[in-house]
mmCIF file of C-alpha atoms and ligand atoms in Angstrom:
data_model
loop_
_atom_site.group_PDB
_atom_site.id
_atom_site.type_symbol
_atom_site.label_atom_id
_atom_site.label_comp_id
_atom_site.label_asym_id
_atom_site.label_seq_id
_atom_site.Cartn_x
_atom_site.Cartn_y
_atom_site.Cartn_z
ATOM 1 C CA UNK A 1166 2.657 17.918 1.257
ATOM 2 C CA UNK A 1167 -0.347 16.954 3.848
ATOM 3 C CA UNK A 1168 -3.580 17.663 1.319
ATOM 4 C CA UNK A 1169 -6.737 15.583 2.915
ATOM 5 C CA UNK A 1170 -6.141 15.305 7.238
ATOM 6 C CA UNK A 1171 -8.594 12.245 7.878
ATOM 7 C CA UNK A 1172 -10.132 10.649 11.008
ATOM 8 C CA UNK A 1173 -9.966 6.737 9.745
ATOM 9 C CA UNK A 1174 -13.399 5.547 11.268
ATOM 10 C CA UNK A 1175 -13.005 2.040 11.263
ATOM 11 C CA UNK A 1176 -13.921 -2.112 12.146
ATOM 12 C CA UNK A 1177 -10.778 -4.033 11.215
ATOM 13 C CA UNK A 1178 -11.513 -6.398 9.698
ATOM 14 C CA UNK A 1179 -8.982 -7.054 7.076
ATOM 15 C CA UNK A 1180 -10.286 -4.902 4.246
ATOM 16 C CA UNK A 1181 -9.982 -2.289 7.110
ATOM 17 C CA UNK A 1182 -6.300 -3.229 7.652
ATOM 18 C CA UNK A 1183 -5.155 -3.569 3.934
ATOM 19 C CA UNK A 1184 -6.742 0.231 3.660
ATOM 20 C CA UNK A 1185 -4.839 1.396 6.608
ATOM 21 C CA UNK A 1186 -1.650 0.726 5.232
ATOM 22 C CA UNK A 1187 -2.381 2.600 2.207
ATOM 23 C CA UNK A 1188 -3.364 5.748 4.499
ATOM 24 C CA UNK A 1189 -0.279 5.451 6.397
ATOM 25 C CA UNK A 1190 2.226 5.275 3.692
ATOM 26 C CA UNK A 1191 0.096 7.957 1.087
ATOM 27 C CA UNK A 1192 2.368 11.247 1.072
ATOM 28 C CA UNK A 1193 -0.683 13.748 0.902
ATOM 29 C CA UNK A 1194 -2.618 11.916 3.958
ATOM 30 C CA UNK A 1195 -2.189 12.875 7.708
ATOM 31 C CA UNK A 1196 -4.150 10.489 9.463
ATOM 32 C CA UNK A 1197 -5.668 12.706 12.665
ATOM 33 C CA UNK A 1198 -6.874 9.782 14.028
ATOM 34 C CA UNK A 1199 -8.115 5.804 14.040
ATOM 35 C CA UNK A 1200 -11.606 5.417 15.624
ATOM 36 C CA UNK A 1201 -12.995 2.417 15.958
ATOM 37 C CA UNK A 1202 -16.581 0.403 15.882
ATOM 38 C CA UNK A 1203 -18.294 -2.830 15.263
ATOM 39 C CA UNK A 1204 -19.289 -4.590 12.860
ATOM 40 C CA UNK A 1205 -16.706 -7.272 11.341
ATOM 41 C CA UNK A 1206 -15.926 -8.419 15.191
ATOM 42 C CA UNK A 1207 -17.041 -6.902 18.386
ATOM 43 C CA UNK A 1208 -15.791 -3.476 19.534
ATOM 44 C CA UNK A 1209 -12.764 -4.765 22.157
ATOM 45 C CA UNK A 1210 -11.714 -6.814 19.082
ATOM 46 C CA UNK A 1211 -11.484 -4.116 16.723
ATOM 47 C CA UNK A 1212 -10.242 -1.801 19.086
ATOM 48 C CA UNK A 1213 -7.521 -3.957 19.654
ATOM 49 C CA UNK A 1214 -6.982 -4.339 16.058
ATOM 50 C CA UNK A 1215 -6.508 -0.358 15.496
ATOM 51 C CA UNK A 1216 -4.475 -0.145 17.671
ATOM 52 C CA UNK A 1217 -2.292 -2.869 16.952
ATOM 53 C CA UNK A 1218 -2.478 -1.953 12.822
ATOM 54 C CA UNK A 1219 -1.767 1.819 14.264
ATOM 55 C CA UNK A 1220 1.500 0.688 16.680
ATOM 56 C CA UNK A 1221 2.780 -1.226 13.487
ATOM 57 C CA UNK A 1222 2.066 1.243 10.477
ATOM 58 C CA UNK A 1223 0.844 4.335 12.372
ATOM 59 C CA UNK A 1224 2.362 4.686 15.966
ATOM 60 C CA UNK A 1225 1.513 8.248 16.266
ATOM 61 C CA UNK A 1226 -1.923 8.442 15.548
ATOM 62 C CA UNK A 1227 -4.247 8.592 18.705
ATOM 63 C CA UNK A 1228 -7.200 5.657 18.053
ATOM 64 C CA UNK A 1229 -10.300 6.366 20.193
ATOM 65 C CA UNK A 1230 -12.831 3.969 20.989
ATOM 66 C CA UNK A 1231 -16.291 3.524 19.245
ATOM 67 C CA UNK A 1232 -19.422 2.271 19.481
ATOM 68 C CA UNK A 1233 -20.040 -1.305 20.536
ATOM 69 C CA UNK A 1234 -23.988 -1.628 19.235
ATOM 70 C CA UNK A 1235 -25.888 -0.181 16.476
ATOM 71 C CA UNK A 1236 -28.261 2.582 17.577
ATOM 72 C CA UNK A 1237 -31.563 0.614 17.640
ATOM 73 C CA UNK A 1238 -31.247 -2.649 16.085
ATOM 74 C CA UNK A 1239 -29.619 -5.524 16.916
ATOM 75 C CA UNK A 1240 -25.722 -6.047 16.954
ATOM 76 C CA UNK A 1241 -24.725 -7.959 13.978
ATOM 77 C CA UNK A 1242 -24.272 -11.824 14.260
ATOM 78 C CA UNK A 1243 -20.025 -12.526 14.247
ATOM 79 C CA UNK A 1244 -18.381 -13.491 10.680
ATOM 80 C CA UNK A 1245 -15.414 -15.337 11.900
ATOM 81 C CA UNK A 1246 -15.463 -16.908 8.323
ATOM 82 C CA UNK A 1247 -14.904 -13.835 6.805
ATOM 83 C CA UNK A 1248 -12.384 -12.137 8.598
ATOM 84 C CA UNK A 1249 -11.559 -14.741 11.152
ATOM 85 C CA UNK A 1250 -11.574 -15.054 14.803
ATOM 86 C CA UNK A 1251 -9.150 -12.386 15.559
ATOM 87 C CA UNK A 1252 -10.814 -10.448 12.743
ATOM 88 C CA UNK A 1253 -7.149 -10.062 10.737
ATOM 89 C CA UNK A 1254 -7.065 -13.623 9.077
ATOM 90 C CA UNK A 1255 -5.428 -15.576 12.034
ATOM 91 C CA UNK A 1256 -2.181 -14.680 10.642
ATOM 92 C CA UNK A 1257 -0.505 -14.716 13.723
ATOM 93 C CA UNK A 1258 -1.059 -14.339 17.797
ATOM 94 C CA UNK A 1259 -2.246 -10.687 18.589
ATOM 95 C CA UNK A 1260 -2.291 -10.295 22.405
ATOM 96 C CA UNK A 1261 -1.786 -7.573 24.141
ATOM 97 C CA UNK A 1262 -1.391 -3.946 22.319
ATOM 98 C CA UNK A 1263 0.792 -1.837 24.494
ATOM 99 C CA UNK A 1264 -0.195 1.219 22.899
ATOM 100 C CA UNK A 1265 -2.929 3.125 24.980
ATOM 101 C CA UNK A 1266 -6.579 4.075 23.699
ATOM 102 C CA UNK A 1267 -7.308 7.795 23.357
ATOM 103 C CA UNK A 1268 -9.388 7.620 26.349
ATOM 104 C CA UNK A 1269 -12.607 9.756 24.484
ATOM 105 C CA UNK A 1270 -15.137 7.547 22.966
ATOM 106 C CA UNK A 1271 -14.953 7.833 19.093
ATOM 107 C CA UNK A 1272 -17.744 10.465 18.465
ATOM 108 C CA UNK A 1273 -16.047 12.692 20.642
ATOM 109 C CA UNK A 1274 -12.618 12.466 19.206
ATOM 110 C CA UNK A 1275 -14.258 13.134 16.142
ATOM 111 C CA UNK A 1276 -16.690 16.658 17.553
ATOM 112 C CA UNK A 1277 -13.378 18.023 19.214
ATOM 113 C CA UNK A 1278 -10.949 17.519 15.919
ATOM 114 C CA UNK A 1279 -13.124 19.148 13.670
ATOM 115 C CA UNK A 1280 -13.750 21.934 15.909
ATOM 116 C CA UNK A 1281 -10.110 22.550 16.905
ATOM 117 C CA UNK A 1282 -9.724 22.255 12.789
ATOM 118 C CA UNK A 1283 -12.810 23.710 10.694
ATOM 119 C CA UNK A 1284 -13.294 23.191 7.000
ATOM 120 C CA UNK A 1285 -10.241 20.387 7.165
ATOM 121 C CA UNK A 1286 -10.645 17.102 8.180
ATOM 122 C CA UNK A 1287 -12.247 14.370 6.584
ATOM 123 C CA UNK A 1288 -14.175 11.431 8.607
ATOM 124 C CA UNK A 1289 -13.327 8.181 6.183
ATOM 125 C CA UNK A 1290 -16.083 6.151 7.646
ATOM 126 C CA UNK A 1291 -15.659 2.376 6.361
ATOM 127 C CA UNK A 1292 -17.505 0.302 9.279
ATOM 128 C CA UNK A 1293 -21.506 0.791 10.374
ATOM 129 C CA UNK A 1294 -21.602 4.964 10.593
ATOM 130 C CA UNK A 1295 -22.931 4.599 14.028
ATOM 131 C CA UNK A 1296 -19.963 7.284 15.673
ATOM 132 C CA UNK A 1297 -20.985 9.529 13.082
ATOM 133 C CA UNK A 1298 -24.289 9.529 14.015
ATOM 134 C CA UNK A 1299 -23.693 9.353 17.683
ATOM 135 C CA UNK A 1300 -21.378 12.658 16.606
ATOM 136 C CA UNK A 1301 -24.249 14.581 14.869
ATOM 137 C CA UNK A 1302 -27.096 13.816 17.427
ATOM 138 C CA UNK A 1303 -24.273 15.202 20.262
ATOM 139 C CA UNK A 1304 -22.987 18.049 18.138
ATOM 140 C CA UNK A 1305 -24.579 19.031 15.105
ATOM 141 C CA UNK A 1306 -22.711 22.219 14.425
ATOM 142 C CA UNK A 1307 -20.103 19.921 12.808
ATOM 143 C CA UNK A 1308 -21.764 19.340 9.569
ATOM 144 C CA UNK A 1309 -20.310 22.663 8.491
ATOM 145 C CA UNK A 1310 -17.148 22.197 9.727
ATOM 146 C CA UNK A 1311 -16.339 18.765 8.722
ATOM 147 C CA UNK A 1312 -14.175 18.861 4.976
ATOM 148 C CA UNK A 1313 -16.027 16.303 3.686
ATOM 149 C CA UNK A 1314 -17.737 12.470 4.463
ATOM 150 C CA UNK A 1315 -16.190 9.423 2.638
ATOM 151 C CA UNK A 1316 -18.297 6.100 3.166
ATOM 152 C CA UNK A 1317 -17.837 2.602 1.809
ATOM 153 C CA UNK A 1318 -21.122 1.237 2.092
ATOM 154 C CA UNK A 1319 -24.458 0.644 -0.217
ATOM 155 C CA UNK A 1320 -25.006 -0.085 -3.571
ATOM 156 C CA UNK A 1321 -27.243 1.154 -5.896
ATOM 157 C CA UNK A 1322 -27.412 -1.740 -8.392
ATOM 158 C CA UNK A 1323 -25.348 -0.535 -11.165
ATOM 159 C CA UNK A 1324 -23.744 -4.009 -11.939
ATOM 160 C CA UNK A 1325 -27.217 -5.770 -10.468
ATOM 161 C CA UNK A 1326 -25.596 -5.907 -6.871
ATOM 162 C CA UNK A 1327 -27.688 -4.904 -3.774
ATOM 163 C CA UNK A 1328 -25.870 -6.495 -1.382
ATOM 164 C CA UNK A 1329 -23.953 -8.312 0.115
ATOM 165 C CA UNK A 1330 -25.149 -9.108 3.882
ATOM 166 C CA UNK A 1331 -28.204 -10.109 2.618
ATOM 167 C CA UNK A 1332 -29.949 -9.722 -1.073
ATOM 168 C CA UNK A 1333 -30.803 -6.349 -0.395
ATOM 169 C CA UNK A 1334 -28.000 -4.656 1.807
ATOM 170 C CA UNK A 1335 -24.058 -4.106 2.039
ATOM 171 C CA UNK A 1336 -23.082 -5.055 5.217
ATOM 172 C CA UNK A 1337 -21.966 -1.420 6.820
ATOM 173 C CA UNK A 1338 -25.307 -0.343 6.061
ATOM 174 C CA UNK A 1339 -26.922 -3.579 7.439
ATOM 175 C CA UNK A 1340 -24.996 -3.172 10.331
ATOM 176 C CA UNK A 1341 -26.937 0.366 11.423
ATOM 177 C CA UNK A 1342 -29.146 1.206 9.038
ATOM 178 C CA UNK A 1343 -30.595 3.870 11.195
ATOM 179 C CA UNK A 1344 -27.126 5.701 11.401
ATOM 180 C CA UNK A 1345 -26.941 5.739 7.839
ATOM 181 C CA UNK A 1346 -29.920 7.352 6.941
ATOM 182 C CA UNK A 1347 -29.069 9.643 9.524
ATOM 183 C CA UNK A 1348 -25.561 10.585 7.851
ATOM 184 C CA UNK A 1349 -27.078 10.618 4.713
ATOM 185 C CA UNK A 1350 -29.412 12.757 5.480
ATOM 186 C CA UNK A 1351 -27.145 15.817 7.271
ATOM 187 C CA UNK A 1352 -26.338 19.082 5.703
ATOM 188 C CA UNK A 1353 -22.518 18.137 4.363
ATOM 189 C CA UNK A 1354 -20.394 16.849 1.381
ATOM 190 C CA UNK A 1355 -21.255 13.149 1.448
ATOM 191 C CA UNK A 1356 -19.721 10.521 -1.334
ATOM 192 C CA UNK A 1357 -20.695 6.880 -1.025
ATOM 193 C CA UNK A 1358 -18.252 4.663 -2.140
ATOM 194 C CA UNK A 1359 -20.542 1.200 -2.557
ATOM 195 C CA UNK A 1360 -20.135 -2.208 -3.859
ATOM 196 C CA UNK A 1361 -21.120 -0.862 -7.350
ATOM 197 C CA UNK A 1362 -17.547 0.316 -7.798
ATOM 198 C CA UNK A 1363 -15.841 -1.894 -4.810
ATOM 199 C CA UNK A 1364 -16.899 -5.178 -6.693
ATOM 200 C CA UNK A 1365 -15.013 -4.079 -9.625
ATOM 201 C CA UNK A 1366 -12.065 -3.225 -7.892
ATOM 202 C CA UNK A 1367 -10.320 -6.685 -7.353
ATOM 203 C CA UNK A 1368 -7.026 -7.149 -5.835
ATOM 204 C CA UNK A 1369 -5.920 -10.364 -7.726
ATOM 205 C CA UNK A 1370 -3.828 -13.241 -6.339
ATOM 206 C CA UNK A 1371 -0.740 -11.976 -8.639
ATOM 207 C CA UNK A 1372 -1.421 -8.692 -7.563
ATOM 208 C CA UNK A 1373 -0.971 -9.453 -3.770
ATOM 209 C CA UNK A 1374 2.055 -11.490 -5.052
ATOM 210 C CA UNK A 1375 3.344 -8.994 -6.262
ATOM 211 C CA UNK A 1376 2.978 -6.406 -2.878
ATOM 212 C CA UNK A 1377 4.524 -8.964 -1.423
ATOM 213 C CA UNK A 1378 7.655 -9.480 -3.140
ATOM 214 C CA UNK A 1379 8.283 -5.701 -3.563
ATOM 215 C CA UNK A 1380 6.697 -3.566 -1.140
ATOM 216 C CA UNK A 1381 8.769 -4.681 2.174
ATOM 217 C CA UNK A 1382 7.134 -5.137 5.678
ATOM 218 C CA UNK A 1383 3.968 -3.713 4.545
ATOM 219 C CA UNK A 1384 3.121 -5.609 1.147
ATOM 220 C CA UNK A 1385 4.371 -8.253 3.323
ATOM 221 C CA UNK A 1386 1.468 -7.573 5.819
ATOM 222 C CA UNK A 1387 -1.269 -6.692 2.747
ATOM 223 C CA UNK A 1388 -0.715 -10.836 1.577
ATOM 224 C CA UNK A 1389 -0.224 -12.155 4.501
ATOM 225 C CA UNK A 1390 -3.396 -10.684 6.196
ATOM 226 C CA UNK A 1391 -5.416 -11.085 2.894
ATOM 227 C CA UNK A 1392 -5.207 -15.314 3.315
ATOM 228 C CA UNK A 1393 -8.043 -15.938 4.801
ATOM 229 C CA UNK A 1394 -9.652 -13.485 2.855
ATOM 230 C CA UNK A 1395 -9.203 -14.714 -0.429
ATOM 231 C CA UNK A 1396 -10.241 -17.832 0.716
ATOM 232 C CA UNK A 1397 -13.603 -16.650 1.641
ATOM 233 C CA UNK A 1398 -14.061 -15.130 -1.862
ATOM 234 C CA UNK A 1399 -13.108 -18.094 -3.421
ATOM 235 C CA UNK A 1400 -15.978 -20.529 -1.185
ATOM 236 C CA UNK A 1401 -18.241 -17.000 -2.649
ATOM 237 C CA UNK A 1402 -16.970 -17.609 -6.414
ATOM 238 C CA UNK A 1403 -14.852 -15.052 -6.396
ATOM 239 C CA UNK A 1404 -11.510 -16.522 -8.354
ATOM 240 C CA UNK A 1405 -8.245 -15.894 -7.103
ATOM 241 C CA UNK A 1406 -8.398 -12.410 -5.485
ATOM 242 C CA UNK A 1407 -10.307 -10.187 -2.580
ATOM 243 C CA UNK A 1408 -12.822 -6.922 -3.289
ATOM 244 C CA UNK A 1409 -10.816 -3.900 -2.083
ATOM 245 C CA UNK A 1410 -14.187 -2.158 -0.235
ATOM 246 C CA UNK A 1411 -12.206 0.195 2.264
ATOM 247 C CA UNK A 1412 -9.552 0.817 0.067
ATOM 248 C CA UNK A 1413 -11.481 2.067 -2.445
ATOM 249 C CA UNK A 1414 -13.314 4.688 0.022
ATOM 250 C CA UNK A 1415 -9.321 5.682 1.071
ATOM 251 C CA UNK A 1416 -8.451 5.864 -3.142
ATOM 252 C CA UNK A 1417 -11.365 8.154 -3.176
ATOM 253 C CA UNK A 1418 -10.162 10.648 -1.496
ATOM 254 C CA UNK A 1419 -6.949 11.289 -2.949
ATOM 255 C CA UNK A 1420 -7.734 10.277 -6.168
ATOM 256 C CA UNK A 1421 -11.467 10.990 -7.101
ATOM 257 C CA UNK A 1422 -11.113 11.878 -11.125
ATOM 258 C CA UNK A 1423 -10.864 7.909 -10.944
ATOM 259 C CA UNK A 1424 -14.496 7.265 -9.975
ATOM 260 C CA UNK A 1425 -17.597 8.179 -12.139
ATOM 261 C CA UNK A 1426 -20.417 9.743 -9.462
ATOM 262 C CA UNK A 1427 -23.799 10.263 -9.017
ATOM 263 C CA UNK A 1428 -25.642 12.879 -7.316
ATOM 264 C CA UNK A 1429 -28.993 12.869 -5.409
ATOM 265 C CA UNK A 1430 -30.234 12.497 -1.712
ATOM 266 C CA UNK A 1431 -29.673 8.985 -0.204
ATOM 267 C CA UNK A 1432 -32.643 7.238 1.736
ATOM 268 C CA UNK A 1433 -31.353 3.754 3.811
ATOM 269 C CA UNK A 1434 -34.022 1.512 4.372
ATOM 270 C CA UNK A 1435 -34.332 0.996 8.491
ATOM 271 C CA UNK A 1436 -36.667 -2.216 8.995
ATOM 272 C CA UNK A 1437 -38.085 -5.279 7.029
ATOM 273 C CA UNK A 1438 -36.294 -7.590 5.394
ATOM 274 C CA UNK A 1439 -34.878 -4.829 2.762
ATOM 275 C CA UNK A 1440 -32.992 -3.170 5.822
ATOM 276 C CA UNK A 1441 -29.844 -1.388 4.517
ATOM 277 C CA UNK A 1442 -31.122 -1.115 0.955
ATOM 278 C CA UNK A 1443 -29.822 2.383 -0.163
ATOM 279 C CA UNK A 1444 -32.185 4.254 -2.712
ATOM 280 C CA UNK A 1445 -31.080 7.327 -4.114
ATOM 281 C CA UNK A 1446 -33.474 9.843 -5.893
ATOM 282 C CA UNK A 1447 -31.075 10.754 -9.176
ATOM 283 C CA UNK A 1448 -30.621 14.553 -9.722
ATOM 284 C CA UNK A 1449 -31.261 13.674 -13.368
ATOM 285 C CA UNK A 1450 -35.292 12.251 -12.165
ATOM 286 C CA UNK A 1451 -37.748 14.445 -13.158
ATOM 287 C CA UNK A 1452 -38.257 17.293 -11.137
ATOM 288 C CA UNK A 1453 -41.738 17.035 -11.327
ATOM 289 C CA UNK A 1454 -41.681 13.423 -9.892
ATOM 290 C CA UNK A 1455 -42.460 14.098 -6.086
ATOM 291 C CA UNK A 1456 -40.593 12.811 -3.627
ATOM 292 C CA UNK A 1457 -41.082 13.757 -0.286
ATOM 293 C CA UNK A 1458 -38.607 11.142 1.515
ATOM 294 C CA UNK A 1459 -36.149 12.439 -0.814
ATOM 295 C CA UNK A 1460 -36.868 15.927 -1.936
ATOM 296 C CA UNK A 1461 -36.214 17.276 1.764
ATOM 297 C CA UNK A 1462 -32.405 16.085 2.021
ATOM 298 C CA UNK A 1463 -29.171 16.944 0.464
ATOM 299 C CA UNK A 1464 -27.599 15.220 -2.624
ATOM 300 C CA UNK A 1465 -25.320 12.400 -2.249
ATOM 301 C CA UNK A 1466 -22.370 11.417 -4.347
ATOM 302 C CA UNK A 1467 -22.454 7.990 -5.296
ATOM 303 C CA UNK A 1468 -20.111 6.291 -7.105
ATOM 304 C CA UNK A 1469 -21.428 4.525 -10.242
ATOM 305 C CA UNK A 1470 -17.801 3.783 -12.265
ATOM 306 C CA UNK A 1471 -14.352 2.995 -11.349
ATOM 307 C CA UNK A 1472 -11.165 3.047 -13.451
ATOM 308 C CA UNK A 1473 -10.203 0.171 -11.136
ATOM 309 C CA UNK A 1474 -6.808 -0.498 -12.911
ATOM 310 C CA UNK A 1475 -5.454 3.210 -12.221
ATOM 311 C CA UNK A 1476 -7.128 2.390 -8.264
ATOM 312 C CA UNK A 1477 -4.785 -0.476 -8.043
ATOM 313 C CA UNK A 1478 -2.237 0.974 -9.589
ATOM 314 C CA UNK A 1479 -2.074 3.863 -7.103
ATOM 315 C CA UNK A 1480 -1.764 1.414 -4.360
ATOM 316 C CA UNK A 1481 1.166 -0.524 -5.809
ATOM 317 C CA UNK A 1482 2.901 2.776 -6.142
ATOM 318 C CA UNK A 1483 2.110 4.013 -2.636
ATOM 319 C CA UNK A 1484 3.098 0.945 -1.011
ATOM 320 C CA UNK A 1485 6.236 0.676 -3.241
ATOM 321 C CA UNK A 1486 7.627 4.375 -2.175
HETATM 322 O O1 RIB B 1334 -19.393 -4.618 2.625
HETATM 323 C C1 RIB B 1334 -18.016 -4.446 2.864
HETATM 324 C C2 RIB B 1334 -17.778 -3.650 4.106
HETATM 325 O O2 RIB B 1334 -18.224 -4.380 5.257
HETATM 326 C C3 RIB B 1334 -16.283 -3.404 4.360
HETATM 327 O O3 RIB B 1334 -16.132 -2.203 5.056
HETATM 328 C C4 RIB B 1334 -15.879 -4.555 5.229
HETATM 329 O O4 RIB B 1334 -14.748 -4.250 6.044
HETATM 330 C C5 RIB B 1334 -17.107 -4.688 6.093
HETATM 331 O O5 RIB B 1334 -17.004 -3.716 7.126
HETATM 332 CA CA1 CA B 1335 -14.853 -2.169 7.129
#
């Protein structure tokens, strides 16, 4: 039975991917539609990518294309080392995607779906927020008739972790910082799913093993495509496994009793060298304590705890039905 209809806003990038394939093969998902943007590879790379990850795990799901620059800073610099130079680990010769693009940019797909549906879809943004934004500023009636927002992206330093583009920023909100705060800052249900609770959800070597001896085509796909991954996290000290970020935004929606939250407005830093830092003003501060930046925007949910074993666990299962 279809419970949470979600628009998959997206930069595969293999985090991106390995999430996919949960969304596609979850029984209480229908995915409305893939739209894609930059940030872990240019936009005709990871356009390409959603379409090819939606032709092999989704074929009937429309993707639309996104943005291809933040909204006032600078693109981001590529990270071939992270995700590699087709931005899916390498694992094999791409080419040509036969299926065809939507045609509407991203932001657009997203205005007319919510309006043709009101109070029921969800925009699972896991990528720089920049087509949300570019949604809002275009259409701002759809605050109230969007279900909810889902966003990987921040931290709040919970476990000590800022960041993880730079010291002080997780890369989706590096990537547009000025799209965030905008998103952050609109009148609807917003949760943040952040590094605070993605760092602690670690898909171990033996668990990708283990996808990928009993979860067919698609566990198959999850280890193959996590390769070059792991290897990254291993040159970054992480031992023998990859942070699920995007999956744990997807978990979130189907399965939020297993995340510990945090409410309170959300400010993104938008310039210096502390760009992307996310500061949220705790519901439980003093009310007395002014602040203006804060005081004037809608609470946030941010996610401060994860049972990560029952996260993982609900992917094995999904991916073994
Ligand atoms: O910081 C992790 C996030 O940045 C993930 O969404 C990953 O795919 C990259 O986009
Ligand atoms: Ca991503």
């Amino acid at each position: 039975m279809t419970k949470h209809r979600i628009i998959y806003d997206t930069d595969p990038g293999i985090d991106d991917a390995i999430a996919l394939v949960f969304l596609a093969r979850h029984p209480e998902i229908e995915l409305v539609g893939i739209t894609s943007v930059f940030g872990n590879a240019d936009i005709d790379t990871t356009t390409r990518n959603a379409l090819y990850l939606a032709s092999r795990f989704a074929p009937h799901v429309p993707v639309a294309r996104g943005a291809a620059a933040p909204l006032k800073c600078p693109a981001p610099e590529p990270i071939s080392h992270i995700h590699g130079n087709d931005a899916l680990g390498d694992i094999e010769r791409i080419g040509h995607v036969d299926k065809p693009e939507d045609g509407r940019a991203a932001h657009r797909f997203m205005i007319d779906a919510v309006r043709a549906h009101p109070g029921e879809i969800t925009l699972l943004a896991v990528g720089p927020m920049t087509n949300l934004a570019l949604a809002l500023q275009e259409a701002p009636d759809i605050a109230a008739l969007v279900r909810e927002v889902v966003v990987m992206g921040g931290a709040f330093g919970i476990n000590g972790t800022l960041g993880n583009a730079t010291p002080a920023a997780e890369a989706n909100m590096h990537a547009d910082p000025d799209a965030a705060d905008i998103v952050f800052g609109a009148p609807w249900n917003v949760s943040i799913v952040g590094l605070d609770v993605t760092h602690e959800t670690v898909m171990t070597t033996a668990f990708l093993a283990s996808l990928r001896d009993s979860a067919g085509d698609a566990g198959r796909f999850v280890w193959d495509v996590s390769r070059f991954y792991e290897r990254f996290h291993a040159s970054d000290g992480i031992s023998r496994g990859i942070y699920a970020h995007d999956y744990s935004a997807a978990a979130f929606v189907v399965a939020r009793a297993l995340y510990t939250t945090r409410s309170g407005p959300v400010r993104v830093l938008t310039d210096g060298i502390a760009a992307g830092l996310t500061i949220q003003k705790p519901a439980s501060m003093r009310t007395d304590t002014p602040a203006p930046d804060w005081d004037t925007r809608p609470a946030c949910d941010a996610c401060i705890g994860v049972d990560a074993d029952a996260v993982l666990d609900l992917f094995a299962r999904t991916l073994a039905r």
